[in-house]
């Protein structure tokens, strides 16, 4: 069990650019979650996958955000036309179908200039 | 998910027990009490969870009142590395439910 991994750990980009983050869940975890955390706040739910199916999306997930989990293993979160308000820590978590405890990765910290 | 209320901050002396309270007076019968902590600039770390009975693992103990309206997370011998924000979450373990984090308690362990 190597834990949830996320790449990159840090990303600095200019406003208007596209960015993509990757999350590798704990192996055999079929549920994968994305959260966003801004400075001084707790994490907020963005979206959730069961295997390759995206089952739930938050209103926080605007049209500029898209998440995929094509083979039911790793997932990507893409932000198009980034805005300064997108600056945040993006967290990924995974869980099994039987035990619902979510285990988090280290996060990707995004700074939009 | 039931709303939880925690003190904004607490201090604890190194080596002493840290007792972190959480109120969840509107918790429903199928909602577990989960505790996570977040050390600065890291992802949240799962600590412990419980439904009705008290629970203990290698990290902490969880004491849930009989009416389930409140709980206490106990770190038996706090160290400086336990300095973190601690989140108490009422969570129904059904498909797809997201964790709803509140403000948490900022625990400062002091030498």
mmCIF file with all atom_site columns, N, CA and C in Angstrom, chain B residues 9-40:
data_model
loop_
_atom_site.group_PDB
_atom_site.id
_atom_site.type_symbol
_atom_site.label_atom_id
_atom_site.label_alt_id
_atom_site.label_comp_id
_atom_site.label_asym_id
_atom_site.label_entity_id
_atom_site.label_seq_id
_atom_site.pdbx_PDB_ins_code
_atom_site.Cartn_x
_atom_site.Cartn_y
_atom_site.Cartn_z
_atom_site.occupancy
_atom_site.B_iso_or_equiv
_atom_site.pdbx_formal_charge
_atom_site.auth_seq_id
_atom_site.auth_comp_id
_atom_site.auth_asym_id
_atom_site.auth_atom_id
_atom_site.pdbx_PDB_model_num
ATOM 1  N N  . UNK B 1 9  ? -9.446  26.821 18.320 1.00 0.00 ? 9  UNK B N  1
ATOM 2  C CA . UNK B 1 9  ? -8.057  26.489 18.632 1.00 0.00 ? 9  UNK B CA 1
ATOM 3  C C  . UNK B 1 9  ? -7.929  25.956 20.046 1.00 0.00 ? 9  UNK B C  1
ATOM 4  N N  . UNK B 1 10 ? -6.855  25.195 20.254 1.00 0.00 ? 10 UNK B N  1
ATOM 5  C CA . UNK B 1 10 ? -6.536  24.651 21.575 1.00 0.00 ? 10 UNK B CA 1
ATOM 6  C C  . UNK B 1 10 ? -5.029  24.522 21.695 1.00 0.00 ? 10 UNK B C  1
ATOM 7  N N  . UNK B 1 11 ? -4.558  24.626 22.920 1.00 0.00 ? 11 UNK B N  1
ATOM 8  C CA . UNK B 1 11 ? -3.155  24.374 23.212 1.00 0.00 ? 11 UNK B CA 1
ATOM 9  C C  . UNK B 1 11 ? -3.036  23.135 24.073 1.00 0.00 ? 11 UNK B C  1
ATOM 10 N N  . UNK B 1 12 ? -1.893  22.461 23.964 1.00 0.00 ? 12 UNK B N  1
ATOM 11 C CA . UNK B 1 12 ? -1.638  21.280 24.779 1.00 0.00 ? 12 UNK B CA 1
ATOM 12 C C  . UNK B 1 12 ? -0.140  21.214 25.038 1.00 0.00 ? 12 UNK B C  1
ATOM 13 N N  . UNK B 1 13 ? 0.222   20.828 26.261 1.00 0.00 ? 13 UNK B N  1
ATOM 14 C CA . UNK B 1 13 ? 1.633   20.667 26.585 1.00 0.00 ? 13 UNK B CA 1
ATOM 15 C C  . UNK B 1 13 ? 2.135   19.329 26.050 1.00 0.00 ? 13 UNK B C  1
ATOM 16 N N  . UNK B 1 14 ? 3.335   19.352 25.534 1.00 0.00 ? 14 UNK B N  1
ATOM 17 C CA . UNK B 1 14 ? 3.946   18.128 25.012 1.00 0.00 ? 14 UNK B CA 1
ATOM 18 C C  . UNK B 1 14 ? 3.973   17.056 26.098 1.00 0.00 ? 14 UNK B C  1
ATOM 19 N N  . UNK B 1 15 ? 3.580   15.831 25.717 1.00 0.00 ? 15 UNK B N  1
ATOM 20 C CA . UNK B 1 15 ? 3.566   14.724 26.658 1.00 0.00 ? 15 UNK B CA 1
ATOM 21 C C  . UNK B 1 15 ? 2.260   14.539 27.392 1.00 0.00 ? 15 UNK B C  1
ATOM 22 N N  . UNK B 1 16 ? 1.425   15.584 27.375 1.00 0.00 ? 16 UNK B N  1
ATOM 23 C CA . UNK B 1 16 ? 0.130   15.487 28.034 1.00 0.00 ? 16 UNK B CA 1
ATOM 24 C C  . UNK B 1 16 ? -0.915  15.000 27.029 1.00 0.00 ? 16 UNK B C  1
ATOM 25 N N  . UNK B 1 17 ? -2.067  14.574 27.551 1.00 0.00 ? 17 UNK B N  1
ATOM 26 C CA . UNK B 1 17 ? -3.157  14.158 26.678 1.00 0.00 ? 17 UNK B CA 1
ATOM 27 C C  . UNK B 1 17 ? -3.836  15.383 26.075 1.00 0.00 ? 17 UNK B C  1
ATOM 28 N N  . UNK B 1 18 ? -4.129  15.282 24.796 1.00 0.00 ? 18 UNK B N  1
ATOM 29 C CA . UNK B 1 18 ? -4.902  16.333 24.121 1.00 0.00 ? 18 UNK B CA 1
ATOM 30 C C  . UNK B 1 18 ? -6.320  15.807 23.937 1.00 0.00 ? 18 UNK B C  1
ATOM 31 N N  . UNK B 1 19 ? -7.285  16.556 24.448 1.00 0.00 ? 19 UNK B N  1
ATOM 32 C CA . UNK B 1 19 ? -8.691  16.171 24.349 1.00 0.00 ? 19 UNK B CA 1
ATOM 33 C C  . UNK B 1 19 ? -9.419  17.174 23.464 1.00 0.00 ? 19 UNK B C  1
ATOM 34 N N  . UNK B 1 20 ? -9.812  16.745 22.289 1.00 0.00 ? 20 UNK B N  1
ATOM 35 C CA . UNK B 1 20 ? -10.439 17.642 21.322 1.00 0.00 ? 20 UNK B CA 1
ATOM 36 C C  . UNK B 1 20 ? -11.932 17.331 21.248 1.00 0.00 ? 20 UNK B C  1
ATOM 37 N N  . UNK B 1 21 ? -12.773 18.304 21.639 1.00 0.00 ? 21 UNK B N  1
ATOM 38 C CA . UNK B 1 21 ? -14.218 18.057 21.646 1.00 0.00 ? 21 UNK B CA 1
ATOM 39 C C  . UNK B 1 21 ? -14.870 18.370 20.304 1.00 0.00 ? 21 UNK B C  1
ATOM 40 N N  . UNK B 1 22 ? -16.014 17.747 20.089 1.00 0.00 ? 22 UNK B N  1
ATOM 41 C CA . UNK B 1 22 ? -16.803 18.006 18.881 1.00 0.00 ? 22 UNK B CA 1
ATOM 42 C C  . UNK B 1 22 ? -18.277 17.816 19.214 1.00 0.00 ? 22 UNK B C  1
ATOM 43 N N  . UNK B 1 23 ? -19.084 18.807 18.850 1.00 0.00 ? 23 UNK B N  1
ATOM 44 C CA . UNK B 1 23 ? -20.526 18.689 19.011 1.00 0.00 ? 23 UNK B CA 1
ATOM 45 C C  . UNK B 1 23 ? -21.176 18.354 17.685 1.00 0.00 ? 23 UNK B C  1
ATOM 46 N N  . UNK B 1 24 ? -22.072 17.385 17.701 1.00 0.00 ? 24 UNK B N  1
ATOM 47 C CA . UNK B 1 24 ? -22.808 16.989 16.491 1.00 0.00 ? 24 UNK B CA 1
ATOM 48 C C  . UNK B 1 24 ? -24.217 16.615 16.925 1.00 0.00 ? 24 UNK B C  1
ATOM 49 N N  . UNK B 1 25 ? -24.935 17.614 17.431 1.00 0.00 ? 25 UNK B N  1
ATOM 50 C CA . UNK B 1 25 ? -26.234 17.364 18.057 1.00 0.00 ? 25 UNK B CA 1
ATOM 51 C C  . UNK B 1 25 ? -27.302 16.908 17.066 1.00 0.00 ? 25 UNK B C  1
ATOM 52 N N  . UNK B 1 26 ? -27.102 17.163 15.770 1.00 0.00 ? 26 UNK B N  1
ATOM 53 C CA . UNK B 1 26 ? -28.114 16.772 14.782 1.00 0.00 ? 26 UNK B CA 1
ATOM 54 C C  . UNK B 1 26 ? -27.730 15.506 14.029 1.00 0.00 ? 26 UNK B C  1
ATOM 55 N N  . UNK B 1 27 ? -26.779 14.765 14.561 1.00 0.00 ? 27 UNK B N  1
ATOM 56 C CA . UNK B 1 27 ? -26.293 13.579 13.872 1.00 0.00 ? 27 UNK B CA 1
ATOM 57 C C  . UNK B 1 27 ? -27.421 12.556 13.744 1.00 0.00 ? 27 UNK B C  1
ATOM 58 N N  . UNK B 1 28 ? -27.484 11.893 12.601 1.00 0.00 ? 28 UNK B N  1
ATOM 59 C CA . UNK B 1 28 ? -28.517 10.888 12.401 1.00 0.00 ? 28 UNK B CA 1
ATOM 60 C C  . UNK B 1 28 ? -27.951 9.494  12.692 1.00 0.00 ? 28 UNK B C  1
ATOM 61 N N  . UNK B 1 29 ? -28.855 8.517  12.766 1.00 0.00 ? 29 UNK B N  1
ATOM 62 C CA . UNK B 1 29 ? -28.470 7.193  13.240 1.00 0.00 ? 29 UNK B CA 1
ATOM 63 C C  . UNK B 1 29 ? -27.425 6.479  12.417 1.00 0.00 ? 29 UNK B C  1
ATOM 64 N N  . UNK B 1 30 ? -27.336 6.796  11.123 1.00 0.00 ? 30 UNK B N  1
ATOM 65 C CA . UNK B 1 30 ? -26.394 6.077  10.276 1.00 0.00 ? 30 UNK B CA 1
ATOM 66 C C  . UNK B 1 30 ? -25.113 6.855  10.005 1.00 0.00 ? 30 UNK B C  1
ATOM 67 N N  . UNK B 1 31 ? -24.968 8.007  10.649 1.00 0.00 ? 31 UNK B N  1
ATOM 68 C CA . UNK B 1 31 ? -23.779 8.823  10.419 1.00 0.00 ? 31 UNK B CA 1
ATOM 69 C C  . UNK B 1 31 ? -22.667 8.462  11.400 1.00 0.00 ? 31 UNK B C  1
ATOM 70 N N  . UNK B 1 32 ? -21.519 8.132  10.840 1.00 0.00 ? 32 UNK B N  1
ATOM 71 C CA . UNK B 1 32 ? -20.341 7.880  11.644 1.00 0.00 ? 32 UNK B CA 1
ATOM 72 C C  . UNK B 1 32 ? -19.691 9.224  12.010 1.00 0.00 ? 32 UNK B C  1
ATOM 73 N N  . UNK B 1 33 ? -18.925 9.215  13.076 1.00 0.00 ? 33 UNK B N  1
ATOM 74 C CA . UNK B 1 33 ? -18.096 10.360 13.422 1.00 0.00 ? 33 UNK B CA 1
ATOM 75 C C  . UNK B 1 33 ? -16.675 10.039 12.956 1.00 0.00 ? 33 UNK B C  1
ATOM 76 N N  . UNK B 1 34 ? -16.180 10.844 12.046 1.00 0.00 ? 34 UNK B N  1
ATOM 77 C CA . UNK B 1 34 ? -14.828 10.679 11.506 1.00 0.00 ? 34 UNK B CA 1
ATOM 78 C C  . UNK B 1 34 ? -13.948 11.823 12.003 1.00 0.00 ? 34 UNK B C  1
ATOM 79 N N  . UNK B 1 35 ? -12.699 11.498 12.228 1.00 0.00 ? 35 UNK B N  1
ATOM 80 C CA . UNK B 1 35 ? -11.697 12.510 12.569 1.00 0.00 ? 35 UNK B CA 1
ATOM 81 C C  . UNK B 1 35 ? -10.540 12.418 11.573 1.00 0.00 ? 35 UNK B C  1
ATOM 82 N N  . UNK B 1 36 ? -10.192 13.575 11.053 1.00 0.00 ? 36 UNK B N  1
ATOM 83 C CA . UNK B 1 36 ? -9.013  13.718 10.214 1.00 0.00 ? 36 UNK B CA 1
ATOM 84 C C  . UNK B 1 36 ? -8.167  14.837 10.818 1.00 0.00 ? 36 UNK B C  1
ATOM 85 N N  . UNK B 1 37 ? -6.911  14.845 10.456 1.00 0.00 ? 37 UNK B N  1
ATOM 86 C CA . UNK B 1 37 ? -6.084  15.990 10.803 1.00 0.00 ? 37 UNK B CA 1
ATOM 87 C C  . UNK B 1 37 ? -5.274  16.406 9.588  1.00 0.00 ? 37 UNK B C  1
ATOM 88 N N  . UNK B 1 38 ? -4.871  17.665 9.590  1.00 0.00 ? 38 UNK B N  1
ATOM 89 C CA . UNK B 1 38 ? -4.112  18.205 8.474  1.00 0.00 ? 38 UNK B CA 1
ATOM 90 C C  . UNK B 1 38 ? -2.943  18.999 9.022  1.00 0.00 ? 38 UNK B C  1
ATOM 91 N N  . UNK B 1 39 ? -1.795  18.450 8.804  1.00 0.00 ? 39 UNK B N  1
ATOM 92 C CA . UNK B 1 39 ? -0.558  19.148 9.163  1.00 0.00 ? 39 UNK B CA 1
ATOM 93 C C  . UNK B 1 39 ? -0.258  20.123 8.028  1.00 0.00 ? 39 UNK B C  1
ATOM 94 N N  . UNK B 1 40 ? 0.328   21.227 8.386  1.00 0.00 ? 40 UNK B N  1
ATOM 95 C CA . UNK B 1 40 ? 0.524   22.330 7.440  1.00 0.00 ? 40 UNK B CA 1
ATOM 96 C C  . UNK B 1 40 ? 1.034   21.869 6.082  1.00 0.00 ? 40 UNK B C  1
#
